[in-house]
Amino acid sequence: MSWTDLLEFDRKNIWHPYTSLKRPLPVYPVESAAGVRIKLADGRELIDGMSSWWCAVHGYNHPVLNNAVKSQLDRTAHVMFGGLTHEPAINLARLLTDLVPRGLEKVFFCDSGSVSVEVALKMAIQYWQVLGKPGKTKFLSLEKGYHGDTFGAMSVCDPVTGMHSLFSGFLRKNFFAPSPECGFDEPCRDVHLREIMSILEQHGAEIAAFILEPIVQGAGGMKFYSPEYLGKIRQLCDEHEVLLIADEIATGFGRTGKLFACEHAGVTPDIICLGKALTGGYLSLAATICNEKTAGTICGAFPGVFMHGPTFMGNPLACSVALASTELLISGNWMEKVKSIEDQLTKELAPCGSIAAVRDVRILGAIGVLEMDRNLDVAAAQSLFREMGVWIRPFLNLIYIMPPYIIDSADLSRLTTAMKAVAENISS
Ligand code: PMP
């Protein structure tokens, strides 16, 4: 079949993320991808600025990751995790528990980021039930927060940008505090926490957990906030008997300059959710890891088990590639690479602040953001970027990149030059 026919079928029959089947946004057929280059079917090569939504930290078609999948494929692609176990899951769990903030040691493997959030929410509810506080079934989260697209996860996403309103009849009503107003380099003052303190004082008895994305609010606006704020949230949660869930699905594995964003604040949550870069972008896998207090309580009284068990739990292929990807990351100089990306982004994007339509320029670790004063026409911007040989997909009023850590400075400059050109184009 020709690409014209294949694309025609795609347009008519296949949903892409957040799009219409009647007026689909254009999609570009990919022939292959290697390193930081995505090769389109027309032969054009695009430098990847997105890491396929935070995942492909080592770039594409990496020999070490390819080998991990191939050798595991010859042993076992999949076996059920009920009543069986295997080395890839055990070795991965051991490595992850060594790396995440100290005290997080009980690992639940699941299929995707959203499911890992569902699992974390269920853990929190079961925890309080066992402790004889069945009224603690609600959650506190932040406006502009994003935690996934399943129902439990949606109920803790920003009520507006998280599409809460469309499904409001079906979603649990949770509590939302204003998005943090103290930026990454700013101190956190009592005024920034006033609303949270008031919600916790009035409703602490109904709240099972506070769920947040540590330091970087991603899909809800690419905002960075003060580590001090996160530290104070940890204290408030303890004072009000509320568990803290850190959703590190986007921020984990070095993206913000620390292996996990909680480290900026020296905070250990009760439960952490990992996904995305866990497998280096090869397969869908996530992990929800909790502390002994949470796991011990859940398993300490009726029903004595944690009530979740997906079919593809601990999939050996996914665990093998996750192990290889995480070992590759920590055995290399990821921290220097992320720091040099951060320095280059700062140097090359900071001047964009003087472009008329640019409202703010934000850089943290290997993340660069131009916040515009208006929403972008995604199809038009995507096409402009393609003409410039880069893969950048804007979102609402944000032009942002989080490239693979292996990107070299010449390719990174092509990304920042393209961002600047599109920002100027919008301003003119
Ligand atoms: N939490 C955060 C912070 C995310 O960025 C995402 C994905 N964009 C999710 C949860 C959901 O993960 P998934 O798409 O793998 O279900």
Tab-separated table of C-alpha atoms and ligand atoms in Angstrom, residues 53-54 111-115 117 146-149 213 218-219 247-251 276 284, ligand 1:
chain	number	residue	atom	x	y	z
A	53	TRP	CA	7.146	12.967	25.517
A	54	TRP	CA	9.952	12.681	28.092
A	111	ASP	CA	1.469	-0.818	32.564
A	112	SER	CA	1.494	2.948	32.206
A	113	GLY	CA	1.873	6.199	34.073
A	114	SER	CA	-1.862	6.687	34.510
A	115	VAL	CA	-2.249	3.195	35.950
A	117	VAL	CA	-1.286	6.863	39.592
A	146	TYR	CA	-1.555	16.631	35.444
A	147	HIS	CA	-1.517	12.961	36.430
A	148	GLY	CA	-2.958	10.990	33.503
A	149	ASP	CA	-6.121	10.205	31.627
A	213	GLU	CA	4.331	16.558	40.377
A	218	GLY	CA	4.351	19.412	33.115
A	219	ALA	CA	1.299	19.067	30.874
A	247	ASP	CA	4.219	11.762	40.546
A	248	GLU	CA	7.722	11.582	39.004
A	249	ILE	CA	6.460	10.065	35.762
A	250	ALA	CA	7.750	13.028	33.729
A	251	THR	CA	10.457	14.358	36.064
A	276	LYS	CA	8.039	7.290	30.778
A	284	SER	CA	5.187	0.917	28.317
B	1	PMP	N1	1.703	11.861	35.259
B	1	PMP	C1	2.450	12.758	34.594
B	1	PMP	C2	3.177	13.825	35.375
B	1	PMP	C3	2.551	12.706	33.202
B	1	PMP	O1	3.286	13.625	32.544
B	1	PMP	C4	1.873	11.676	32.504
B	1	PMP	C5	1.943	11.540	30.996
B	1	PMP	N2	1.938	12.689	30.264
B	1	PMP	C6	1.114	10.749	33.241
B	1	PMP	C7	1.053	10.872	34.610
B	1	PMP	C8	0.367	9.645	32.553
B	1	PMP	O2	1.239	8.713	32.030
B	1	PMP	P1	0.772	7.767	30.812
B	1	PMP	O3	0.547	8.664	29.629
B	1	PMP	O4	1.930	6.815	30.645
B	1	PMP	O5	-0.470	7.079	31.252
